[in-house]
Amino acid sequence: MRKIVLLATILVIPYLFSRAGAPVNKADVIIYGGTSAAIVAAVQAHKMGKTVIVVSPDKHVGGLSSGGLGFTDTGNKSVIGGLARDFYHRIWLHYQQPVAWKWQQQAEYGNKGQGTPAMDGAERTMWIFEPHVAEQVFEDYIRENNLKIYRNEWLDRKQGVKKEGGKIVAITTLSGQTYSGKVFIDATYEGDLMAAAGVSYTVGREAVATYGESWNGVQTGVLHHGHYFKQNISPYRIAGDATSGLLPRVSGEDPGEKGAADKKIQAYCFRMCLTDKPANRIPFPKPEGYDPTQYELLTRVLDSGWNEVFSKFDPIPNHKTDVNNHGPFSFDNIGMNYDYPEATYERRKEIIHEHEVYQQGLLYFLANDARVPAAIQRRMQTWGLSADEFRDNHNWPHQLYVREARRMKGVHVMTQQSVLGESAVPQSIGMGSYTLDAHNAQRYVKKDGYVQNEGDIGVDIKEPYQVSYGSILPQRAECSNLLVPVCMSASHIAYGSIRMEPVFMILGQSAATAAALAIDGNKAVQEVDYGQLKAQLEKDHQRLSAR
């Protein structure tokens, strides 16, 4: 036994030494994150002659763009420029190849997109795509630009950020690796680097009075998008009997006063890539921990005559779909993510797993439970997981749709008025154009004893809007060499429009451009000359104003 213990000691000591003595990885620009914004930012930094390292907690790069959201939320596509447009051009190039159409003839696919054709031949762009195709484009960017990327590297959020004189000097990950740079970019959906660096942020919904907005805060009684209960549905285990207790996934808490602030988060889900092609279809598995009682409320919705289960099975190439939430009880896991933004990595894994079980269980329920109407069940049984997607994750998306987490309190706050064109936006670094769009934040019992959802907002905007440079900048006193293009500075409802993957790519490119100029001028990112920044962005075909 003693020899075994000594041997173990001999094996462990060199490992500890290697961690303690690990060399510091240095670059001009350090990007934390593996999202679409992270990869685009890295490409731009490289193109501007800067050394760059991507420190990615993710194994798969591209975030939601490669994680199932293939039916791109774009709004007005004319304002998408720069590397973001190049990404969608590369998607178009891929689908011009006959080999890309394995399970379907291109002519059979059609050309359905969100508001515009999926394939725009005149612009040579394509906005609808399979997850693995998007991931390959991001991997091509990495290969072509010889980007240095460290995967599965998780920031030590407690003591992994070293600051001197208001600047980040280096970050350290849980593996013991250290990364030192001149400028840092937080391109995560959660804003972990931003928070660990001591930058101010908020979580949840502001009151309508905070910024003089009308669509922020608690929105009881506001029913948009159809994602609400149109019929009177009882939330109690025994219908109509409040003493019997609530059904699962209904909150017994007061929803709050209309217009008031709260810390609730709009619901998350997985954007699923399903297929009805038998040769590529895997029947929905029963997840471990499956509990059919979790879907009792859905049976009552179906019994009421609601039949829109398949309304957001949006077609993408090769007999596949990008499936999103739709209706009063669907794939959004309402109320189960409130602690996610601030949670530990361990707790986040639990939340993600719970979302997986809920959503996989819902698919299994619809395909197999006898309480589901026969016509819906027969149709659901024609669908399944795509065998050629997410192959190393049991064909399930590797990225949870974190629609919103932390939001920075930066130099400039984008608000409802900014998005609706009711207030001026200084120093444009890109444009957005999607509707004010927030998903439900809670499911509660109304005073009349029936169930209702709250928080889903959909308000059209008249024209594209500018996004301010100040919205990706922390306050200088908090950090002078950090840019935040994803968890940027915006109110909850303004973020509901900005939070689209093309915009994240746009802001990622602009952030990297600003980082390079800050390095060249030996300036704080808050001191970058906007005239120079604008000139460079326009040179790189970023679209800063409507044309």
Coordinates of C-alpha atoms in Angstrom, one line a residue:
M1 CA 0.0 0.0 0.0
R2 CA 2.8 2.4 0.8
K3 CA 4.4 1.9 -2.6
I4 CA 1.1 2.7 -4.3
V5 CA 0.7 6.0 -2.2
L6 CA 4.3 7.1 -3.1
L7 CA 3.7 6.3 -6.7
A8 CA 0.6 8.4 -6.7
T9 CA 2.5 11.3 -5.1
I10 CA 5.2 11.1 -7.8
L11 CA 2.5 11.3 -10.5
V12 CA 0.7 14.2 -9.0
I13 CA 3.6 16.5 -8.1
P14 CA 4.8 17.1 -11.7
Y15 CA 1.2 17.9 -12.7
L16 CA 1.0 20.5 -9.9
F17 CA 4.4 21.9 -10.9
S18 CA 3.3 22.2 -14.6
R19 CA 0.2 24.2 -13.5
A20 CA 2.2 26.5 -11.3
G21 CA 4.9 27.0 -13.9
A22 CA 2.7 27.2 -16.9
P23 CA 3.8 29.9 -19.3
V24 CA 1.6 33.0 -19.8
N25 CA -0.1 33.0 -23.1
K26 CA 0.3 36.6 -24.5
A27 CA -1.5 38.4 -27.3
D28 CA -2.5 42.0 -28.1
V29 CA -6.2 41.1 -27.9
I30 CA -7.7 38.4 -25.6
I31 CA -11.2 37.4 -26.4
Y32 CA -13.2 35.4 -23.9
G33 CA -16.1 33.3 -25.4
G34 CA -16.8 31.0 -28.2
T35 CA -19.9 32.7 -29.7
S36 CA -20.3 34.1 -33.2
A37 CA -19.3 37.5 -31.8
A38 CA -16.1 36.0 -30.4
I39 CA -15.0 34.4 -33.7
V40 CA -15.8 37.4 -35.8
A41 CA -14.0 39.7 -33.4
A42 CA -10.9 37.5 -33.6
V43 CA -11.0 37.5 -37.4
Q44 CA -11.2 41.3 -37.4
A45 CA -8.4 41.7 -34.8
H46 CA -6.2 39.5 -37.0
K47 CA -7.1 41.4 -40.1
M48 CA -6.0 44.6 -38.4
G49 CA -2.5 43.2 -37.7
K50 CA -3.0 42.3 -34.0
T51 CA -2.1 39.1 -32.3
V52 CA -5.2 37.5 -30.8
I53 CA -6.1 34.6 -28.6
V54 CA -9.6 33.2 -28.2
V55 CA -10.3 31.7 -24.8
S56 CA -13.4 29.6 -25.3
P57 CA -15.3 27.8 -22.6
D58 CA -17.1 26.0 -25.4
K59 CA -15.8 23.1 -27.5
H60 CA -18.0 24.1 -30.4
V61 CA -17.7 27.6 -31.7
G62 CA -20.4 29.9 -33.0
G63 CA -22.9 29.9 -30.1
L64 CA -26.5 29.9 -31.3
S65 CA -25.6 30.5 -34.9
S66 CA -24.1 27.0 -35.0
G67 CA -26.3 25.7 -32.1
G68 CA -29.6 25.3 -33.8
L69 CA -30.7 28.8 -34.7
G70 CA -30.6 28.4 -38.4
F71 CA -33.8 30.3 -39.2
T72 CA -32.0 33.6 -38.7
D73 CA -33.7 36.5 -36.9
T74 CA -32.6 39.5 -38.9
G75 CA -35.2 42.1 -39.6
N76 CA -33.9 44.4 -42.4
K77 CA -31.0 42.5 -43.9
S78 CA -29.7 45.5 -45.8
V79 CA -28.1 46.9 -42.7
I80 CA -26.1 43.8 -42.1
G81 CA -22.6 44.4 -43.3
G82 CA -18.9 43.6 -42.8
L83 CA -17.9 40.1 -41.6
A84 CA -21.5 39.3 -40.6
R85 CA -22.6 39.6 -44.2
D86 CA -19.5 37.6 -45.2
F87 CA -20.7 34.8 -42.9
Y88 CA -24.1 34.7 -44.7
H89 CA -22.3 34.9 -48.1
R90 CA -20.3 31.8 -47.2
I91 CA -23.5 30.1 -46.2
W92 CA -24.8 30.9 -49.7
L93 CA -21.7 29.6 -51.3
H94 CA -22.0 26.3 -49.5
Y95 CA -25.6 25.8 -50.7
Q96 CA -24.7 26.5 -54.3
Q97 CA -22.9 23.2 -54.3
P98 CA -24.9 20.1 -55.3
V99 CA -23.1 18.1 -52.6
A100 CA -24.8 20.3 -50.0
W101 CA -28.2 18.9 -50.8
K102 CA -27.9 15.4 -49.4
W103 CA -31.4 14.8 -48.2
Q104 CA -33.3 17.1 -50.5
Q105 CA -33.2 18.6 -54.0
Q106 CA -32.5 22.4 -53.9
A107 CA -35.5 23.0 -56.0
E108 CA -37.7 21.2 -53.6
Y109 CA -36.5 23.3 -50.6
G110 CA -38.3 26.4 -51.7
N111 CA -37.0 29.7 -50.4
K112 CA -38.9 30.6 -47.2
G113 CA -37.2 33.0 -44.9
Q114 CA -38.1 35.6 -42.3
G115 CA -39.6 38.5 -44.3
T116 CA -37.2 37.9 -47.3
P117 CA -36.1 34.9 -49.3
A118 CA -33.8 32.4 -47.5
M119 CA -31.5 32.5 -50.5
D120 CA -30.9 36.0 -51.9
G121 CA -29.2 35.4 -55.3
A122 CA -28.8 39.1 -56.0
E123 CA -27.0 39.7 -52.7
R124 CA -25.3 36.3 -52.8
T125 CA -26.4 35.7 -49.2
M126 CA -28.3 32.9 -47.5
W127 CA -30.0 33.4 -44.1
I128 CA -31.3 29.9 -43.4
F129 CA -29.0 27.0 -42.8
E130 CA -28.1 23.7 -41.0
P131 CA -26.2 23.9 -37.7
H132 CA -23.2 21.9 -38.9
V133 CA -22.8 24.2 -42.0
A134 CA -22.6 27.3 -39.8
E135 CA -20.1 25.6 -37.5
Q136 CA -17.9 24.8 -40.5
V137 CA -17.9 28.4 -41.6
F138 CA -16.6 29.5 -38.1
E139 CA -14.0 26.7 -38.2
D140 CA -13.0 28.0 -41.7
Y141 CA -12.5 31.4 -40.2
I142 CA -10.2 30.0 -37.5
R143 CA -8.2 27.9 -40.0
E144 CA -7.9 30.6 -42.7
N145 CA -6.7 33.3 -40.2
N146 CA -4.6 30.8 -38.2
L147 CA -6.4 31.9 -35.1
K148 CA -5.1 30.6 -31.8
I149 CA -8.0 29.3 -29.8
Y150 CA -8.1 27.5 -26.5
R151 CA -11.2 25.4 -26.0
N152 CA -12.9 24.2 -22.9
E153 CA -11.2 26.9 -20.9
W154 CA -13.4 28.4 -18.2
L155 CA -12.6 31.7 -16.5
D156 CA -11.8 31.5 -12.8
R157 CA -14.6 33.8 -11.9
K158 CA -13.5 34.2 -8.2
Q159 CA -9.9 35.1 -8.6
G160 CA -9.0 34.8 -12.3
V161 CA -9.0 38.4 -13.3
K162 CA -5.9 40.5 -12.5
K163 CA -6.3 44.2 -12.7
E164 CA -3.8 47.0 -12.3
G165 CA -4.6 50.7 -12.6
G166 CA -8.1 50.1 -13.8
K167 CA -7.0 47.7 -16.6
I168 CA -7.2 44.0 -16.9
V169 CA -3.7 42.6 -17.1
A170 CA -4.4 39.0 -17.3
I171 CA -7.1 36.3 -16.9
T172 CA -6.7 32.8 -15.5
T173 CA -8.9 29.8 -16.2
L174 CA -9.8 26.9 -14.0
S175 CA -7.2 24.8 -15.7
G176 CA -4.5 27.1 -14.5
Q177 CA -3.8 28.7 -17.9
T178 CA -3.1 32.5 -17.9
Y179 CA -3.7 34.8 -20.8
S180 CA -2.2 38.3 -20.8
G181 CA -3.2 41.0 -23.3
K182 CA -3.5 44.7 -24.0
V183 CA -7.2 44.8 -24.6
F184 CA -9.9 42.2 -23.6
I185 CA -13.2 41.4 -25.2
D186 CA -16.0 39.6 -23.3
A187 CA -18.0 37.9 -26.0
T188 CA -19.9 35.4 -23.8
Y189 CA -23.7 35.3 -23.5
E190 CA -23.3 35.5 -19.7
G191 CA -20.9 38.4 -19.3
D192 CA -18.7 36.5 -16.9
L193 CA -15.4 38.3 -17.7
M194 CA -17.2 41.7 -17.4
A195 CA -18.6 40.8 -14.0
A196 CA -15.4 39.3 -12.7
A197 CA -13.6 42.5 -13.7
G198 CA -15.8 44.6 -11.5
V199 CA -17.8 46.2 -14.2
S200 CA -21.4 47.3 -13.3
Y201 CA -24.3 45.4 -14.8
T202 CA -27.9 44.6 -14.2
V203 CA -30.1 41.5 -14.4
G204 CA -33.8 41.4 -15.0
R205 CA -36.3 44.0 -16.0
E206 CA -36.1 47.7 -15.2
A207 CA -39.3 49.6 -14.2
V208 CA -41.0 51.6 -16.9
A209 CA -40.0 54.7 -15.0
T210 CA -36.3 54.0 -15.1
Y211 CA -35.8 55.1 -18.7
G212 CA -39.3 56.3 -19.5
E213 CA -40.1 53.2 -21.4
S214 CA -43.5 51.6 -21.9
W215 CA -42.6 48.0 -22.7
N216 CA -40.2 47.3 -19.8
G217 CA -40.9 45.8 -16.4
V218 CA -43.8 43.5 -15.5
Q219 CA -46.3 43.4 -18.4
T220 CA -49.4 41.6 -16.9
G221 CA -52.4 41.8 -19.2
V222 CA -50.2 42.4 -22.3
L223 CA -50.8 39.6 -24.8
H224 CA -48.6 39.5 -27.9
H225 CA -47.4 36.9 -30.3
G226 CA -50.0 34.2 -29.4
H227 CA -47.7 32.8 -26.6
Y228 CA -50.5 33.1 -24.0
F229 CA -53.5 31.2 -22.8
K230 CA -56.4 32.2 -25.1
Q231 CA -58.9 30.0 -23.3
N232 CA -59.7 29.9 -19.5
I233 CA -57.5 27.1 -18.3
S234 CA -57.4 26.0 -14.7
P235 CA -53.9 25.8 -13.1
Y236 CA -55.0 23.4 -10.3
R237 CA -54.4 19.7 -10.1
I238 CA -58.1 19.2 -9.8
A239 CA -59.5 21.7 -12.3
G240 CA -61.3 24.5 -10.5
D241 CA -60.2 23.4 -7.1
A242 CA -57.7 25.8 -5.6
T243 CA -57.2 23.5 -2.6
S244 CA -55.8 20.7 -4.7
G245 CA -52.5 22.6 -5.4
L246 CA -51.0 23.9 -8.5
L247 CA -50.0 22.0 -11.6
P248 CA -46.3 21.8 -12.3
R249 CA -44.7 24.8 -14.0
V250 CA -47.2 27.3 -12.7
S251 CA -46.0 29.9 -10.1
G252 CA -48.0 30.6 -7.0
E253 CA -46.3 33.9 -6.5
D254 CA -47.9 37.3 -7.2
P255 CA -46.7 38.4 -10.7
G256 CA -45.9 41.9 -9.5
E257 CA -47.3 45.3 -10.3
K258 CA -47.6 46.3 -14.0
G259 CA -44.6 48.3 -15.0
A260 CA -42.5 47.4 -11.9
A261 CA -39.0 46.2 -12.0
D262 CA -38.1 42.6 -11.2
K263 CA -35.2 40.1 -11.5
K264 CA -37.0 37.7 -13.7
I265 CA -35.4 36.5 -16.9
Q266 CA -37.2 35.8 -20.2
A267 CA -37.4 32.1 -20.8
Y268 CA -34.6 30.0 -22.4
C269 CA -35.0 27.0 -24.7
F270 CA -33.0 24.9 -27.1
R271 CA -33.4 25.7 -30.8
M272 CA -33.9 22.1 -32.1
C273 CA -32.8 20.8 -35.5
L274 CA -35.4 18.1 -36.2
T275 CA -36.0 16.1 -39.4
D276 CA -38.8 14.2 -41.1
K277 CA -36.5 12.4 -43.4
P278 CA -36.7 8.7 -42.3
A279 CA -33.1 7.8 -43.3
N280 CA -31.8 10.6 -41.2
R281 CA -34.3 10.6 -38.3
I282 CA -33.8 9.3 -34.8
P283 CA -37.0 8.8 -32.8
F284 CA -37.4 11.0 -29.8
P285 CA -35.8 9.2 -26.9
K286 CA -37.4 9.1 -23.4
P287 CA -35.0 11.2 -21.3
E288 CA -33.8 10.0 -18.0
G289 CA -35.9 11.6 -15.4
Y290 CA -38.9 11.8 -17.7
D291 CA -42.1 12.8 -15.8
P292 CA -45.3 13.0 -17.9
T293 CA -47.1 15.0 -15.1
Q294 CA -44.9 18.0 -16.0
Y295 CA -47.0 18.4 -19.2
E296 CA -50.5 18.1 -17.6
L297 CA -51.1 21.8 -18.3
L298 CA -50.4 21.2 -22.0
T299 CA -53.0 18.4 -22.1
R300 CA -55.6 21.0 -21.0
V301 CA -54.4 23.4 -23.7
L302 CA -54.7 20.7 -26.3
D303 CA -58.2 19.7 -25.0
S304 CA -59.3 23.3 -25.4
G305 CA -58.8 22.9 -29.2
W306 CA -55.4 24.6 -29.5
N307 CA -53.6 23.0 -32.5
E308 CA -50.6 25.2 -33.3
V309 CA -47.9 22.7 -32.1
F310 CA -46.1 22.8 -35.5
S311 CA -46.3 26.5 -36.1
K312 CA -42.6 27.2 -35.4
F313 CA -41.2 24.1 -37.2
D314 CA -39.4 26.5 -39.6
P315 CA -37.9 24.8 -42.6
I316 CA -34.1 24.7 -43.2
P317 CA -32.4 22.8 -45.9
N318 CA -32.3 19.0 -46.2
H319 CA -35.7 18.2 -44.6
K320 CA -34.8 19.8 -41.3
T321 CA -36.2 22.4 -39.1
D322 CA -35.2 25.1 -36.6
V323 CA -37.9 24.6 -34.0
N324 CA -38.6 27.5 -31.6
N325 CA -41.2 28.1 -28.9
H326 CA -44.8 28.8 -29.9
G327 CA -48.0 29.0 -27.9
P328 CA -49.0 29.1 -24.2
F329 CA -47.2 25.9 -23.2
S330 CA -44.3 25.0 -25.5
F331 CA -40.5 24.7 -25.6
D332 CA -39.7 27.8 -23.6
N333 CA -39.0 26.6 -20.0
I334 CA -40.7 29.5 -18.3
G335 CA -39.5 30.5 -14.9
M336 CA -36.7 28.0 -14.6
N337 CA -33.7 30.2 -15.4
Y338 CA -33.9 33.1 -12.9
D339 CA -30.6 32.3 -11.2
Y340 CA -28.7 31.3 -14.4
P341 CA -26.9 34.7 -15.0
E342 CA -25.2 34.8 -11.7
A343 CA -25.1 31.0 -11.0
T344 CA -21.9 29.0 -10.5
Y345 CA -20.8 26.8 -13.4
E346 CA -22.1 23.8 -11.4
R347 CA -25.5 25.4 -11.0
R348 CA -25.6 26.4 -14.6
K349 CA -25.0 22.8 -15.6
E350 CA -28.0 21.8 -13.5
I351 CA -30.2 24.4 -15.1
I352 CA -29.1 23.4 -18.6
H353 CA -29.8 19.7 -17.8
E354 CA -33.2 20.6 -16.4
H355 CA -34.0 22.4 -19.7
E356 CA -32.8 19.4 -21.6
V357 CA -35.0 17.0 -19.7
Y358 CA -38.0 19.3 -19.9
Q359 CA -37.7 19.9 -23.7
Q360 CA -36.7 16.3 -24.6
G361 CA -39.6 15.1 -22.4
L362 CA -42.0 17.4 -24.1
L363 CA -41.0 16.0 -27.5
Y364 CA -41.4 12.4 -26.2
F365 CA -44.7 13.3 -24.5
L366 CA -46.2 14.7 -27.8
A367 CA -45.0 11.7 -29.7
N368 CA -46.1 9.0 -27.3
D369 CA -48.6 10.0 -24.6
A370 CA -52.1 8.7 -25.1
R371 CA -53.6 12.1 -23.9
V372 CA -52.2 13.9 -27.0
P373 CA -54.8 14.2 -29.8
A374 CA -54.2 11.5 -32.4
A375 CA -53.7 13.8 -35.4
I376 CA -51.0 15.8 -33.5
Q377 CA -49.3 12.6 -32.3
R378 CA -49.2 11.0 -35.7
R379 CA -47.6 14.1 -37.2
M380 CA -45.1 14.4 -34.3
Q381 CA -44.1 10.7 -34.9
T382 CA -42.9 11.7 -38.4
W383 CA -40.3 13.9 -36.8
G384 CA -37.1 13.1 -34.9
L385 CA -33.6 14.3 -34.1
S386 CA -31.3 14.8 -37.0
A387 CA -28.7 12.0 -37.0
D388 CA -26.1 14.2 -38.8
E389 CA -26.3 17.1 -36.4
F390 CA -24.6 17.5 -33.0
R391 CA -23.1 14.0 -33.3
D392 CA -21.0 14.2 -30.2
N393 CA -23.9 15.3 -28.0
H394 CA -26.5 12.6 -28.7
N395 CA -27.9 14.8 -31.6
W396 CA -29.0 17.5 -29.2
P397 CA -27.9 21.2 -29.5
H398 CA -24.7 22.0 -27.6
Q399 CA -25.9 25.6 -26.9
L400 CA -28.8 26.6 -24.7
Y401 CA -30.6 29.7 -26.0
V402 CA -29.5 32.2 -23.4
R403 CA -31.7 35.0 -24.6
E404 CA -30.6 37.4 -21.9
A405 CA -28.3 37.2 -18.9
R406 CA -26.3 40.1 -17.5
R407 CA -26.4 43.5 -19.2
M408 CA -23.7 46.0 -18.7
K409 CA -24.3 49.5 -17.3
G410 CA -22.0 51.2 -19.8
V411 CA -21.1 54.6 -21.1
H412 CA -24.3 54.7 -23.2
V413 CA -27.5 52.7 -22.4
M414 CA -29.6 51.7 -25.4
T415 CA -33.3 52.1 -24.6
Q416 CA -36.7 51.5 -26.1
Q417 CA -36.5 55.1 -27.5
S418 CA -33.1 54.3 -29.1
V419 CA -34.6 51.3 -30.9
L420 CA -37.9 53.1 -31.9
G421 CA -36.0 56.1 -33.3
E422 CA -37.4 58.4 -30.7
S423 CA -33.9 59.5 -29.4
A424 CA -30.6 60.1 -31.0
V425 CA -27.9 57.4 -30.8
P426 CA -24.3 58.8 -30.7
Q427 CA -21.4 57.2 -32.5
S428 CA -22.9 54.3 -34.4
I429 CA -20.9 51.1 -34.7
G430 CA -23.5 49.1 -36.4
M431 CA -27.3 48.7 -36.8
G432 CA -30.1 46.6 -35.6
S433 CA -33.6 46.2 -37.1
Y434 CA -35.5 43.4 -35.3
T435 CA -38.7 44.0 -33.4
L436 CA -38.8 44.7 -29.7
D437 CA -38.9 41.0 -28.8
A438 CA -39.0 39.4 -25.3
H439 CA -40.2 36.0 -24.3
N440 CA -42.4 35.2 -21.3
A441 CA -40.8 35.5 -17.9
Q442 CA -43.4 33.9 -15.7
R443 CA -46.6 31.8 -15.6
Y444 CA -48.9 32.8 -12.9
V445 CA -52.5 32.5 -11.6
K446 CA -54.8 35.5 -12.3
K447 CA -57.2 36.8 -9.8
D448 CA -60.0 35.0 -11.6
G449 CA -58.3 31.7 -10.9
Y450 CA -57.1 30.9 -14.4
V451 CA -53.5 30.6 -15.6
Q452 CA -51.7 33.1 -17.8
N453 CA -48.2 33.9 -19.1
E454 CA -46.4 37.2 -18.7
G455 CA -43.5 39.0 -20.3
D456 CA -43.9 38.2 -24.0
I457 CA -43.6 41.4 -26.0
G458 CA -43.5 41.9 -29.7
V459 CA -43.5 45.5 -31.0
D460 CA -42.6 46.3 -34.6
I461 CA -40.1 49.1 -35.3
K462 CA -40.5 51.5 -38.2
E463 CA -36.9 51.5 -39.5
P464 CA -33.4 50.2 -38.6
Y465 CA -31.6 51.9 -35.7
Q466 CA -28.0 52.6 -34.8
V467 CA -26.2 51.0 -32.0
S468 CA -23.9 53.3 -30.0
Y469 CA -20.1 52.7 -29.4
G470 CA -20.8 53.7 -25.8
S471 CA -23.1 50.7 -25.4
I472 CA -20.1 48.3 -25.6
L473 CA -17.9 50.4 -23.3
P474 CA -17.7 50.0 -19.5
Q475 CA -17.4 53.1 -17.5
R476 CA -13.8 54.2 -17.7
A477 CA -13.3 54.2 -13.9
E478 CA -14.3 50.5 -13.8
C479 CA -12.2 49.2 -16.7
S480 CA -10.3 51.0 -19.5
N481 CA -9.3 48.1 -21.7
L482 CA -12.5 45.9 -21.9
L483 CA -15.2 45.8 -24.6
V484 CA -18.5 44.0 -24.3
P485 CA -20.3 43.4 -27.6
V486 CA -22.8 40.7 -26.4
C487 CA -23.8 41.6 -22.8
M488 CA -23.8 45.2 -23.9
S489 CA -25.4 48.2 -22.2
A490 CA -29.1 48.2 -22.9
S491 CA -32.4 48.1 -21.1
H492 CA -34.2 44.8 -21.0
I493 CA -36.7 45.7 -23.7
A494 CA -34.1 47.4 -26.0
Y495 CA -31.9 44.3 -25.6
G496 CA -34.9 42.3 -26.8
S497 CA -34.3 43.7 -30.3
I498 CA -30.5 44.0 -30.2
R499 CA -29.9 40.4 -29.0
M500 CA -29.8 38.8 -32.5
E501 CA -26.9 36.8 -33.9
P502 CA -26.2 39.1 -36.9
V503 CA -26.0 42.1 -34.5
F504 CA -23.7 40.2 -32.2
M505 CA -21.4 39.5 -35.1
I506 CA -21.6 43.2 -36.1
L507 CA -20.7 44.4 -32.6
G508 CA -18.0 41.8 -32.3
Q509 CA -16.3 43.2 -35.4
S510 CA -16.7 46.8 -34.2
A511 CA -15.3 45.9 -30.8
A512 CA -12.2 44.3 -32.3
T513 CA -11.7 47.3 -34.5
A514 CA -11.9 49.6 -31.5
A515 CA -9.5 47.3 -29.6
A516 CA -6.9 47.6 -32.4
L517 CA -7.2 51.4 -32.5
A518 CA -6.8 51.6 -28.8
I519 CA -3.6 49.6 -28.9
D520 CA -2.3 51.6 -31.8
G521 CA -2.9 54.9 -30.0
N522 CA -2.0 53.6 -26.5
K523 CA -5.4 54.8 -25.3
A524 CA -8.2 53.6 -23.2
V525 CA -11.0 52.1 -25.2
Q526 CA -13.1 55.0 -24.0
E527 CA -10.7 57.4 -25.7
V528 CA -10.6 55.9 -29.1
D529 CA -11.2 58.6 -31.7
Y530 CA -14.6 57.9 -33.2
G531 CA -13.7 59.5 -36.5
Q532 CA -10.9 56.9 -36.9
L533 CA -13.2 54.1 -35.8
K534 CA -16.0 55.1 -38.1
A535 CA -13.6 55.4 -41.1
Q536 CA -12.2 51.9 -40.4
L537 CA -15.6 50.4 -40.0
E538 CA -16.8 51.9 -43.2
K539 CA -13.7 50.7 -45.0
D540 CA -14.5 47.2 -43.8
H541 CA -18.1 47.5 -45.1
Q542 CA -19.8 47.8 -41.8
R543 CA -23.1 49.6 -42.2
L544 CA -23.5 52.4 -39.8
S545 CA -26.6 54.2 -41.1
A546 CA -29.7 53.3 -43.1
R547 CA -29.3 53.8 -46.8

